[in-house]
């Protein structure tokens, strides 16, 4: 068994505005494992200023090399040692699963066999009113019935106007609206803004206030007129007991899981199991990975949600963002992501 590492730089088709600034490029590392006959590949892609394991290139590579070598030496993924490094854990898990053909690469789901597509939301990035309006129109014309809006980038009243416009033209049955505030509201203003949003029958709001304010977030979840989903709040919470305490304290309506940020596939399985025990819903999204990571995340989503009733819309459409993505057997048709299997 041996491994190799390669750094890769992806380029966005257009600037991607996020709560952490504007991305023009996306840095990732590919892990390749080989036993002489088979090969597996995984992607390690921490997000600057967001991932709990984001760090300069050299120390990141040091940890990555050490963990890959430990796997090569022992044949075991060092899960406990990798809990603080979710992006590395996800990349190594993916490389091992694709090498061995184990879950979720084992062909056990209808998605993995190319028989069913996964329903996904259409993501509308932050931008000016005109840009966001045009992007919404494009998503609707493409056949999406769930649209996620990144809010907090332009004037609040303009954003409310945009949401009002959508609801004037499309009912709740026609379009499910999700919004992502990326922690942009203060605890004081959040209740008022949630009430305004609730008028337009929003499915859920993601991370209304910034993370690490558990008491304020718990109060919002108790009193909110629309469901609240946690995302950034889960970053860095890698111990199973701490996960239980967070869910029991805040009691969100949903959690949104990104394997690169939230503990790899194994850590996300823990989150989903704990959420289900508490009646908390969940869905999975990508975190601006290349198609290598997106393929693994989609396979994982199918593993976790197929056969659990009607699958919620997942956030798996970011593979179209890059000019120089890695070819993979994935295609978006209408509002579903398909795996193309010959």
CSV table of C-alpha atoms in Angstrom, one decimal, residues 9-10 12 14 26 28 61 72 97 99 137 146 160 171 209 214 221 225 246-247 261 263 266 305-306:
chain,number,residue,atom,x,y,z
A,9,UNK,CA,-6.3,25.0,-7.4
A,10,UNK,CA,-9.8,25.4,-8.8
A,12,UNK,CA,-14.6,29.9,-10.0
A,14,UNK,CA,-17.7,34.0,-11.3
A,26,UNK,CA,-10.5,27.1,-4.3
A,28,UNK,CA,-7.7,21.4,-2.2
A,61,UNK,CA,0.4,19.0,4.6
A,72,UNK,CA,-0.6,2.8,5.1
A,97,UNK,CA,-13.9,3.7,0.5
A,99,UNK,CA,-10.2,1.9,-3.0
A,137,UNK,CA,-35.0,33.3,-12.6
A,146,UNK,CA,-36.3,24.5,-3.8
A,160,UNK,CA,-37.1,41.4,1.7
A,171,UNK,CA,-46.6,29.8,-4.1
A,209,UNK,CA,-26.8,34.6,14.4
A,214,UNK,CA,-25.8,28.9,22.6
A,221,UNK,CA,-35.2,28.3,18.5
A,225,UNK,CA,-41.9,31.8,13.9
A,246,UNK,CA,-25.2,21.2,21.8
A,247,UNK,CA,-28.4,19.6,20.4
A,261,UNK,CA,-16.5,20.7,8.0
A,263,UNK,CA,-16.3,15.4,11.1
A,266,UNK,CA,-18.1,9.2,10.3
A,305,UNK,CA,-31.4,9.2,3.4
A,306,UNK,CA,-32.6,6.7,0.8
